[in-house]
Amino acid sequence: MRAICPGSFDPVTRGHLDVIRRADRLFDEVVVAVGRNSSKNYLFTPEQRVEMLELACVGTSATVVILDGLLVDFCADNEIDVIVKGLRYASDFEYELQMAQMNHALTGIETAMLPTASQFSHISATMVRQIASLGGDVTAFVPPGITDLMDRFLAERDAG
Ligand code: PNS
């Protein structure tokens, strides 16, 4: 079966990577899709988020793409059978349940929800972004090598 792990990944966290690795073990193929959530303002461009994910996913068989348009359309066009989402706590479930039901209503695609490993449940990309933007150290919360990329991208943004 082909699975997709969609998300904003702004930036990728250790919690995201845990879910991607577990999906990689469960399914024949995994696509990680950098999507657009219209209610969010992003710190990193889609291309920068892809670069961070490609580094994080070294050692997995996952491929990383930018998702334009509807997730269900991408799944139909690319013969993807299942959407995989990680769940940290109850509020994640409420949000993800509604999205899963809407995606199912659109095309019948199924969503599989994986509980985040407990050691990562406090990590959110929103907090990582905030800490990094204010000069804090986020090394413990993102996969190895990601802080260097984040620093470079933030420096480029400040210089430009
Ligand atoms: O990490 P996030 O912000 O929770 O990811 C949300 C994302 C990008 C997976 C979601 O917004 C999405 O699927 N966007 C693509 C557009 C789409 O299909 N929207 C309808 C969702 S019901």
PDB file of N, CA, C and O in Angstrom, residues 33-105:
ATOM      1  N   ALA A  33       4.380  14.860   2.191  1.00  0.00           N
ATOM      2  CA  ALA A  33       3.897  15.985   1.375  1.00  0.00           C
ATOM      3  C   ALA A  33       3.860  17.261   2.203  1.00  0.00           C
ATOM      4  O   ALA A  33       3.220  17.329   3.255  1.00  0.00           O
ATOM      5  N   VAL A  34       4.561  18.271   1.696  1.00  0.00           N
ATOM      6  CA  VAL A  34       4.570  19.588   2.337  1.00  0.00           C
ATOM      7  C   VAL A  34       3.364  20.353   1.815  1.00  0.00           C
ATOM      8  O   VAL A  34       3.337  20.771   0.647  1.00  0.00           O
ATOM      9  N   GLY A  35       2.360  20.491   2.676  1.00  0.00           N
ATOM     10  CA  GLY A  35       1.090  21.073   2.236  1.00  0.00           C
ATOM     11  C   GLY A  35       0.896  22.485   2.724  1.00  0.00           C
ATOM     12  O   GLY A  35       1.755  23.073   3.402  1.00  0.00           O
ATOM     13  N   ARG A  36      -0.258  23.015   2.349  1.00  0.00           N
ATOM     14  CA  ARG A  36      -0.616  24.387   2.740  1.00  0.00           C
ATOM     15  C   ARG A  36      -1.848  24.326   3.620  1.00  0.00           C
ATOM     16  O   ARG A  36      -2.877  23.764   3.241  1.00  0.00           O
ATOM     17  N   ASN A  37      -1.706  24.886   4.800  1.00  0.00           N
ATOM     18  CA  ASN A  37      -2.830  25.012   5.729  1.00  0.00           C
ATOM     19  C   ASN A  37      -3.194  26.494   5.713  1.00  0.00           C
ATOM     20  O   ASN A  37      -2.420  27.341   6.181  1.00  0.00           O
ATOM     21  N   SER A  38      -4.346  26.826   5.147  1.00  0.00           N
ATOM     22  CA  SER A  38      -4.668  28.244   4.883  1.00  0.00           C
ATOM     23  C   SER A  38      -4.781  29.064   6.165  1.00  0.00           C
ATOM     24  O   SER A  38      -4.751  30.293   6.105  1.00  0.00           O
ATOM     25  N   SER A  39      -4.869  28.407   7.334  1.00  0.00           N
ATOM     26  CA  SER A  39      -4.966  29.186   8.572  1.00  0.00           C
ATOM     27  C   SER A  39      -3.584  29.472   9.186  1.00  0.00           C
ATOM     28  O   SER A  39      -3.494  30.035  10.268  1.00  0.00           O
ATOM     29  N   LYS A  40      -2.505  29.081   8.501  1.00  0.00           N
ATOM     30  CA  LYS A  40      -1.166  29.269   9.088  1.00  0.00           C
ATOM     31  C   LYS A  40      -0.309  30.255   8.299  1.00  0.00           C
ATOM     32  O   LYS A  40      -0.402  30.315   7.070  1.00  0.00           O
ATOM     33  N   ASN A  41       0.535  31.007   9.044  1.00  0.00           N
ATOM     34  CA  ASN A  41       1.587  31.805   8.415  1.00  0.00           C
ATOM     35  C   ASN A  41       2.878  31.028   8.569  1.00  0.00           C
ATOM     36  O   ASN A  41       3.221  30.646   9.688  1.00  0.00           O
ATOM     37  N   TYR A  42       3.566  30.807   7.468  1.00  0.00           N
ATOM     38  CA  TYR A  42       4.754  29.954   7.528  1.00  0.00           C
ATOM     39  C   TYR A  42       6.038  30.760   7.713  1.00  0.00           C
ATOM     40  O   TYR A  42       6.160  31.870   7.196  1.00  0.00           O
ATOM     41  N   LEU A  43       6.975  30.165   8.469  1.00  0.00           N
ATOM     42  CA  LEU A  43       8.291  30.777   8.662  1.00  0.00           C
ATOM     43  C   LEU A  43       9.217  30.398   7.501  1.00  0.00           C
ATOM     44  O   LEU A  43      10.003  31.202   7.035  1.00  0.00           O
ATOM     45  N   PHE A  44       9.095  29.148   7.026  1.00  0.00           N
ATOM     46  CA  PHE A  44       9.977  28.653   5.973  1.00  0.00           C
ATOM     47  C   PHE A  44       9.196  28.444   4.675  1.00  0.00           C
ATOM     48  O   PHE A  44       8.012  28.100   4.716  1.00  0.00           O
ATOM     49  N   THR A  45       9.863  28.638   3.545  1.00  0.00           N
ATOM     50  CA  THR A  45       9.201  28.436   2.250  1.00  0.00           C
ATOM     51  C   THR A  45       8.964  26.928   2.046  1.00  0.00           C
ATOM     52  O   THR A  45       9.643  26.094   2.678  1.00  0.00           O
ATOM     53  N   PRO A  46       8.051  26.567   1.129  1.00  0.00           N
ATOM     54  CA  PRO A  46       7.856  25.131   0.861  1.00  0.00           C
ATOM     55  C   PRO A  46       9.160  24.448   0.449  1.00  0.00           C
ATOM     56  O   PRO A  46       9.447  23.326   0.876  1.00  0.00           O
ATOM     57  N   GLU A  47       9.976  25.127  -0.354  1.00  0.00           N
ATOM     58  CA  GLU A  47      11.240  24.530  -0.815  1.00  0.00           C
ATOM     59  C   GLU A  47      12.192  24.299   0.364  1.00  0.00           C
ATOM     60  O   GLU A  47      12.900  23.284   0.425  1.00  0.00           O
ATOM     61  N   GLN A  48      12.223  25.260   1.295  1.00  0.00           N
ATOM     62  CA  GLN A  48      13.089  25.090   2.482  1.00  0.00           C
ATOM     63  C   GLN A  48      12.579  23.940   3.357  1.00  0.00           C
ATOM     64  O   GLN A  48      13.361  23.159   3.899  1.00  0.00           O
ATOM     65  N   ARG A  49      11.256  23.815   3.463  1.00  0.00           N
ATOM     66  CA  ARG A  49      10.688  22.726   4.270  1.00  0.00           C
ATOM     67  C   ARG A  49      10.996  21.363   3.624  1.00  0.00           C
ATOM     68  O   ARG A  49      11.278  20.392   4.318  1.00  0.00           O
ATOM     69  N   VAL A  50      10.965  21.328   2.282  1.00  0.00           N
ATOM     70  CA  VAL A  50      11.332  20.091   1.579  1.00  0.00           C
ATOM     71  C   VAL A  50      12.799  19.750   1.859  1.00  0.00           C
ATOM     72  O   VAL A  50      13.135  18.597   2.153  1.00  0.00           O
ATOM     73  N   GLU A  51      13.675  20.758   1.789  1.00  0.00           N
ATOM     74  CA  GLU A  51      15.114  20.497   2.010  1.00  0.00           C
ATOM     75  C   GLU A  51      15.344  19.941   3.415  1.00  0.00           C
ATOM     76  O   GLU A  51      16.118  18.989   3.605  1.00  0.00           O
ATOM     77  N   MET A  52      14.648  20.511   4.398  1.00  0.00           N
ATOM     78  CA  MET A  52      14.798  20.014   5.774  1.00  0.00           C
ATOM     79  C   MET A  52      14.286  18.576   5.883  1.00  0.00           C
ATOM     80  O   MET A  52      14.916  17.720   6.516  1.00  0.00           O
ATOM     81  N   LEU A  53      13.135  18.298   5.248  1.00  0.00           N
ATOM     82  CA  LEU A  53      12.566  16.942   5.313  1.00  0.00           C
ATOM     83  C   LEU A  53      13.466  15.936   4.610  1.00  0.00           C
ATOM     84  O   LEU A  53      13.622  14.796   5.077  1.00  0.00           O
ATOM     85  N   GLU A  54      14.049  16.335   3.474  1.00  0.00           N
ATOM     86  CA  GLU A  54      14.912  15.390   2.746  1.00  0.00           C
ATOM     87  C   GLU A  54      16.105  14.991   3.601  1.00  0.00           C
ATOM     88  O   GLU A  54      16.512  13.834   3.614  1.00  0.00           O
ATOM     89  N   LEU A  55      16.652  15.956   4.338  1.00  0.00           N
ATOM     90  CA  LEU A  55      17.757  15.629   5.247  1.00  0.00           C
ATOM     91  C   LEU A  55      17.260  14.718   6.374  1.00  0.00           C
ATOM     92  O   LEU A  55      17.878  13.699   6.694  1.00  0.00           O
ATOM     93  N   ALA A  56      16.113  15.074   6.950  1.00  0.00           N
ATOM     94  CA  ALA A  56      15.581  14.295   8.082  1.00  0.00           C
ATOM     95  C   ALA A  56      15.260  12.857   7.675  1.00  0.00           C
ATOM     96  O   ALA A  56      15.426  11.929   8.468  1.00  0.00           O
ATOM     97  N   CYS A  57      14.810  12.671   6.429  1.00  0.00           N
ATOM     98  CA  CYS A  57      14.325  11.347   5.979  1.00  0.00           C
ATOM     99  C   CYS A  57      15.424  10.453   5.419  1.00  0.00           C
ATOM    100  O   CYS A  57      15.130   9.350   4.934  1.00  0.00           O
ATOM    101  N   VAL A  58      16.690  10.914   5.479  1.00  0.00           N
ATOM    102  CA  VAL A  58      17.790  10.044   5.033  1.00  0.00           C
ATOM    103  C   VAL A  58      17.738   8.756   5.861  1.00  0.00           C
ATOM    104  O   VAL A  58      17.535   8.795   7.072  1.00  0.00           O
ATOM    105  N   GLY A  59      17.846   7.609   5.183  1.00  0.00           N
ATOM    106  CA  GLY A  59      17.768   6.332   5.894  1.00  0.00           C
ATOM    107  C   GLY A  59      16.372   5.730   5.857  1.00  0.00           C
ATOM    108  O   GLY A  59      16.180   4.583   6.248  1.00  0.00           O
ATOM    109  N   THR A  60      15.392   6.493   5.395  1.00  0.00           N
ATOM    110  CA  THR A  60      14.053   5.945   5.168  1.00  0.00           C
ATOM    111  C   THR A  60      13.893   5.811   3.652  1.00  0.00           C
ATOM    112  O   THR A  60      14.717   6.320   2.884  1.00  0.00           O
ATOM    113  N   SER A  61      12.779   5.183   3.221  1.00  0.00           N
ATOM    114  CA  SER A  61      12.549   5.118   1.770  1.00  0.00           C
ATOM    115  C   SER A  61      11.526   6.171   1.340  1.00  0.00           C
ATOM    116  O   SER A  61      11.022   6.120   0.219  1.00  0.00           O
ATOM    117  N   ALA A  62      11.223   7.104   2.231  1.00  0.00           N
ATOM    118  CA  ALA A  62      10.204   8.118   1.926  1.00  0.00           C
ATOM    119  C   ALA A  62      10.706   9.106   0.875  1.00  0.00           C
ATOM    120  O   ALA A  62      11.894   9.437   0.833  1.00  0.00           O
ATOM    121  N   THR A  63       9.780   9.554   0.028  1.00  0.00           N
ATOM    122  CA  THR A  63      10.090  10.639  -0.901  1.00  0.00           C
ATOM    123  C   THR A  63       9.324  11.879  -0.437  1.00  0.00           C
ATOM    124  O   THR A  63       8.260  11.773   0.180  1.00  0.00           O
ATOM    125  N   VAL A  64       9.864  13.053  -0.746  1.00  0.00           N
ATOM    126  CA  VAL A  64       9.288  14.307  -0.260  1.00  0.00           C
ATOM    127  C   VAL A  64       8.813  15.143  -1.448  1.00  0.00           C
ATOM    128  O   VAL A  64       9.552  15.287  -2.423  1.00  0.00           O
ATOM    129  N   VAL A  65       7.600  15.652  -1.350  1.00  0.00           N
ATOM    130  CA  VAL A  65       7.052  16.473  -2.437  1.00  0.00           C
ATOM    131  C   VAL A  65       6.371  17.711  -1.840  1.00  0.00           C
ATOM    132  O   VAL A  65       6.036  17.740  -0.664  1.00  0.00           O
ATOM    133  N   ILE A  66       6.160  18.704  -2.718  1.00  0.00           N
ATOM    134  CA  ILE A  66       5.325  19.855  -2.347  1.00  0.00           C
ATOM    135  C   ILE A  66       3.912  19.547  -2.816  1.00  0.00           C
ATOM    136  O   ILE A  66       3.705  19.082  -3.942  1.00  0.00           O
ATOM    137  N   LEU A  67       2.948  19.779  -1.935  1.00  0.00           N
ATOM    138  CA  LEU A  67       1.553  19.508  -2.257  1.00  0.00           C
ATOM    139  C   LEU A  67       0.857  20.821  -2.595  1.00  0.00           C
ATOM    140  O   LEU A  67       0.728  21.695  -1.747  1.00  0.00           O
ATOM    141  N   ASP A  68       0.468  20.957  -3.873  1.00  0.00           N
ATOM    142  CA  ASP A  68      -0.343  22.111  -4.287  1.00  0.00           C
ATOM    143  C   ASP A  68      -1.761  21.600  -4.456  1.00  0.00           C
ATOM    144  O   ASP A  68      -1.975  20.552  -5.024  1.00  0.00           O
ATOM    145  N   GLY A  69      -2.721  22.348  -3.996  1.00  0.00           N
ATOM    146  CA  GLY A  69      -4.099  21.916  -4.193  1.00  0.00           C
ATOM    147  C   GLY A  69      -4.554  20.951  -3.113  1.00  0.00           C
ATOM    148  O   GLY A  69      -3.939  20.845  -2.051  1.00  0.00           O
ATOM    149  N   LEU A  70      -5.623  20.236  -3.437  1.00  0.00           N
ATOM    150  CA  LEU A  70      -6.245  19.363  -2.443  1.00  0.00           C
ATOM    151  C   LEU A  70      -5.460  18.077  -2.244  1.00  0.00           C
ATOM    152  O   LEU A  70      -5.039  17.433  -3.213  1.00  0.00           O
ATOM    153  N   LEU A  71      -5.343  17.676  -0.982  1.00  0.00           N
ATOM    154  CA  LEU A  71      -4.660  16.422  -0.651  1.00  0.00           C
ATOM    155  C   LEU A  71      -5.341  15.228  -1.331  1.00  0.00           C
ATOM    156  O   LEU A  71      -4.663  14.349  -1.867  1.00  0.00           O
ATOM    157  N   VAL A  72      -6.658  15.206  -1.315  1.00  0.00           N
ATOM    158  CA  VAL A  72      -7.352  14.034  -1.889  1.00  0.00           C
ATOM    159  C   VAL A  72      -7.108  13.932  -3.403  1.00  0.00           C
ATOM    160  O   VAL A  72      -7.051  12.821  -3.941  1.00  0.00           O
ATOM    161  N   ASP A  73      -6.962  15.072  -4.077  1.00  0.00           N
ATOM    162  CA  ASP A  73      -6.679  15.037  -5.522  1.00  0.00           C
ATOM    163  C   ASP A  73      -5.280  14.473  -5.777  1.00  0.00           C
ATOM    164  O   ASP A  73      -5.071  13.666  -6.688  1.00  0.00           O
ATOM    165  N   PHE A  74      -4.327  14.904  -4.938  1.00  0.00           N
ATOM    166  CA  PHE A  74      -2.963  14.380  -5.077  1.00  0.00           C
ATOM    167  C   PHE A  74      -2.969  12.864  -4.862  1.00  0.00           C
ATOM    168  O   PHE A  74      -2.318  12.121  -5.597  1.00  0.00           O
ATOM    169  N   CYS A  75      -3.735  12.418  -3.869  1.00  0.00           N
ATOM    170  CA  CYS A  75      -3.794  10.977  -3.572  1.00  0.00           C
ATOM    171  C   CYS A  75      -4.395  10.213  -4.756  1.00  0.00           C
ATOM    172  O   CYS A  75      -3.874   9.168  -5.153  1.00  0.00           O
ATOM    173  N   ALA A  76      -5.466  10.752  -5.337  1.00  0.00           N
ATOM    174  CA  ALA A  76      -6.098  10.079  -6.474  1.00  0.00           C
ATOM    175  C   ALA A  76      -5.133  10.033  -7.657  1.00  0.00           C
ATOM    176  O   ALA A  76      -4.979   8.995  -8.315  1.00  0.00           O
ATOM    177  N   ASP A  77      -4.448  11.145  -7.925  1.00  0.00           N
ATOM    178  CA  ASP A  77      -3.540  11.218  -9.086  1.00  0.00           C
ATOM    179  C   ASP A  77      -2.317  10.315  -8.914  1.00  0.00           C
ATOM    180  O   ASP A  77      -1.684   9.926  -9.893  1.00  0.00           O
ATOM    181  N   ASN A  78      -1.954  10.039  -7.662  1.00  0.00           N
ATOM    182  CA  ASN A  78      -0.711   9.293  -7.408  1.00  0.00           C
ATOM    183  C   ASN A  78      -0.952   7.914  -6.785  1.00  0.00           C
ATOM    184  O   ASN A  78      -0.026   7.318  -6.224  1.00  0.00           O
ATOM    185  N   GLU A  79      -2.185   7.433  -6.909  1.00  0.00           N
ATOM    186  CA  GLU A  79      -2.542   6.090  -6.421  1.00  0.00           C
ATOM    187  C   GLU A  79      -2.127   5.864  -4.972  1.00  0.00           C
ATOM    188  O   GLU A  79      -1.530   4.843  -4.630  1.00  0.00           O
ATOM    189  N   ILE A  80      -2.414   6.847  -4.143  1.00  0.00           N
ATOM    190  CA  ILE A  80      -2.109   6.724  -2.717  1.00  0.00           C
ATOM    191  C   ILE A  80      -3.352   6.212  -1.993  1.00  0.00           C
ATOM    192  O   ILE A  80      -4.456   6.715  -2.198  1.00  0.00           O
ATOM    193  N   ASP A  81      -3.151   5.156  -1.175  1.00  0.00           N
ATOM    194  CA  ASP A  81      -4.282   4.462  -0.552  1.00  0.00           C
ATOM    195  C   ASP A  81      -4.677   5.037   0.794  1.00  0.00           C
ATOM    196  O   ASP A  81      -5.822   4.908   1.205  1.00  0.00           O
ATOM    197  N   VAL A  82      -3.711   5.603   1.511  1.00  0.00           N
ATOM    198  CA  VAL A  82      -4.000   5.982   2.893  1.00  0.00           C
ATOM    199  C   VAL A  82      -3.219   7.227   3.323  1.00  0.00           C
ATOM    200  O   VAL A  82      -2.072   7.409   2.927  1.00  0.00           O
ATOM    201  N   ILE A  83      -3.902   8.056   4.091  1.00  0.00           N
ATOM    202  CA  ILE A  83      -3.279   9.257   4.680  1.00  0.00           C
ATOM    203  C   ILE A  83      -2.861   8.880   6.099  1.00  0.00           C
ATOM    204  O   ILE A  83      -3.651   8.288   6.840  1.00  0.00           O
ATOM    205  N   VAL A  84      -1.633   9.208   6.466  1.00  0.00           N
ATOM    206  CA  VAL A  84      -1.155   8.888   7.816  1.00  0.00           C
ATOM    207  C   VAL A  84      -0.959  10.183   8.600  1.00  0.00           C
ATOM    208  O   VAL A  84      -0.304  11.109   8.113  1.00  0.00           O
ATOM    209  N   LYS A  85      -1.511  10.232   9.804  1.00  0.00           N
ATOM    210  CA  LYS A  85      -1.368  11.402  10.669  1.00  0.00           C
ATOM    211  C   LYS A  85      -0.902  10.967  12.050  1.00  0.00           C
ATOM    212  O   LYS A  85      -1.314   9.912  12.547  1.00  0.00           O
ATOM    213  N   GLY A  86      -0.096  11.792  12.695  1.00  0.00           N
ATOM    214  CA  GLY A  86       0.311  11.536  14.078  1.00  0.00           C
ATOM    215  C   GLY A  86      -0.594  12.300  15.031  1.00  0.00           C
ATOM    216  O   GLY A  86      -1.021  13.412  14.723  1.00  0.00           O
ATOM    217  N   LEU A  87      -0.877  11.677  16.162  1.00  0.00           N
ATOM    218  CA  LEU A  87      -1.742  12.320  17.162  1.00  0.00           C
ATOM    219  C   LEU A  87      -0.977  12.478  18.466  1.00  0.00           C
ATOM    220  O   LEU A  87      -0.440  11.509  18.987  1.00  0.00           O
ATOM    221  N   ARG A  88      -0.957  13.716  18.983  1.00  0.00           N
ATOM    222  CA  ARG A  88      -0.280  13.928  20.273  1.00  0.00           C
ATOM    223  C   ARG A  88      -1.253  13.897  21.445  1.00  0.00           C
ATOM    224  O   ARG A  88      -1.001  13.306  22.461  1.00  0.00           O
ATOM    225  N   TYR A  89      -2.348  14.569  21.318  1.00  0.00           N
ATOM    226  CA  TYR A  89      -3.300  14.642  22.444  1.00  0.00           C
ATOM    227  C   TYR A  89      -4.710  14.864  21.904  1.00  0.00           C
ATOM    228  O   TYR A  89      -4.929  14.907  20.692  1.00  0.00           O
ATOM    229  N   ALA A  90      -5.671  15.023  22.816  1.00  0.00           N
ATOM    230  CA  ALA A  90      -7.089  15.008  22.429  1.00  0.00           C
ATOM    231  C   ALA A  90      -7.433  16.093  21.411  1.00  0.00           C
ATOM    232  O   ALA A  90      -8.214  15.853  20.483  1.00  0.00           O
ATOM    233  N   SER A  91      -6.837  17.280  21.547  1.00  0.00           N
ATOM    234  CA  SER A  91      -7.207  18.358  20.618  1.00  0.00           C
ATOM    235  C   SER A  91      -6.724  18.038  19.199  1.00  0.00           C
ATOM    236  O   SER A  91      -7.369  18.410  18.218  1.00  0.00           O
ATOM    237  N   ASP A  92      -5.587  17.334  19.083  1.00  0.00           N
ATOM    238  CA  ASP A  92      -5.138  16.872  17.760  1.00  0.00           C
ATOM    239  C   ASP A  92      -6.201  15.951  17.166  1.00  0.00           C
ATOM    240  O   ASP A  92      -6.519  16.017  15.982  1.00  0.00           O
ATOM    241  N   PHE A  93      -6.739  15.079  18.022  1.00  0.00           N
ATOM    242  CA  PHE A  93      -7.709  14.112  17.526  1.00  0.00           C
ATOM    243  C   PHE A  93      -8.950  14.803  16.976  1.00  0.00           C
ATOM    244  O   PHE A  93      -9.439  14.455  15.900  1.00  0.00           O
ATOM    245  N   GLU A  94      -9.441  15.810  17.693  1.00  0.00           N
ATOM    246  CA  GLU A  94     -10.655  16.505  17.234  1.00  0.00           C
ATOM    247  C   GLU A  94     -10.420  17.131  15.858  1.00  0.00           C
ATOM    248  O   GLU A  94     -11.249  17.025  14.957  1.00  0.00           O
ATOM    249  N   TYR A  95      -9.275  17.791  15.708  1.00  0.00           N
ATOM    250  CA  TYR A  95      -8.928  18.442  14.447  1.00  0.00           C
ATOM    251  C   TYR A  95      -8.742  17.399  13.337  1.00  0.00           C
ATOM    252  O   TYR A  95      -9.292  17.521  12.243  1.00  0.00           O
ATOM    253  N   GLU A  96      -7.993  16.351  13.656  1.00  0.00           N
ATOM    254  CA  GLU A  96      -7.694  15.342  12.637  1.00  0.00           C
ATOM    255  C   GLU A  96      -8.928  14.521  12.261  1.00  0.00           C
ATOM    256  O   GLU A  96      -9.071  14.105  11.115  1.00  0.00           O
ATOM    257  N   LEU A  97      -9.802  14.284  13.236  1.00  0.00           N
ATOM    258  CA  LEU A  97     -11.006  13.504  12.953  1.00  0.00           C
ATOM    259  C   LEU A  97     -11.857  14.221  11.898  1.00  0.00           C
ATOM    260  O   LEU A  97     -12.301  13.616  10.921  1.00  0.00           O
ATOM    261  N   GLN A  98     -12.030  15.527  12.097  1.00  0.00           N
ATOM    262  CA  GLN A  98     -12.852  16.295  11.153  1.00  0.00           C
ATOM    263  C   GLN A  98     -12.218  16.285   9.754  1.00  0.00           C
ATOM    264  O   GLN A  98     -12.901  16.112   8.743  1.00  0.00           O
ATOM    265  N   MET A  99     -10.879  16.447   9.722  1.00  0.00           N
ATOM    266  CA  MET A  99     -10.202  16.452   8.413  1.00  0.00           C
ATOM    267  C   MET A  99     -10.301  15.075   7.747  1.00  0.00           C
ATOM    268  O   MET A  99     -10.544  14.968   6.539  1.00  0.00           O
ATOM    269  N   ALA A 100     -10.135  14.016   8.557  1.00  0.00           N
ATOM    270  CA  ALA A 100     -10.228  12.650   8.018  1.00  0.00           C
ATOM    271  C   ALA A 100     -11.622  12.400   7.466  1.00  0.00           C
ATOM    272  O   ALA A 100     -11.787  11.795   6.389  1.00  0.00           O
ATOM    273  N   GLN A 101     -12.629  12.856   8.188  1.00  0.00           N
ATOM    274  CA  GLN A 101     -14.011  12.636   7.732  1.00  0.00           C
ATOM    275  C   GLN A 101     -14.294  13.432   6.457  1.00  0.00           C
ATOM    276  O   GLN A 101     -14.963  12.948   5.543  1.00  0.00           O
ATOM    277  N   MET A 102     -13.746  14.650   6.397  1.00  0.00           N
ATOM    278  CA  MET A 102     -13.954  15.476   5.192  1.00  0.00           C
ATOM    279  C   MET A 102     -13.236  14.850   3.993  1.00  0.00           C
ATOM    280  O   MET A 102     -13.806  14.739   2.900  1.00  0.00           O
ATOM    281  N   ASN A 103     -11.992  14.407   4.197  1.00  0.00           N
ATOM    282  CA  ASN A 103     -11.261  13.770   3.093  1.00  0.00           C
ATOM    283  C   ASN A 103     -11.969  12.489   2.638  1.00  0.00           C
ATOM    284  O   ASN A 103     -12.048  12.209   1.441  1.00  0.00           O
ATOM    285  N   HIS A 104     -12.520  11.741   3.602  1.00  0.00           N
ATOM    286  CA  HIS A 104     -13.252  10.524   3.264  1.00  0.00           C
ATOM    287  C   HIS A 104     -14.515  10.866   2.482  1.00  0.00           C
ATOM    288  O   HIS A 104     -14.862  10.194   1.494  1.00  0.00           O
ATOM    289  N   ALA A 105     -15.182  11.941   2.894  1.00  0.00           N
ATOM    290  CA  ALA A 105     -16.405  12.347   2.194  1.00  0.00           C
ATOM    291  C   ALA A 105     -16.093  12.795   0.759  1.00  0.00           C
ATOM    292  O   ALA A 105     -16.911  12.608  -0.150  1.00  0.00           O
TER     293      ALA A 105
END
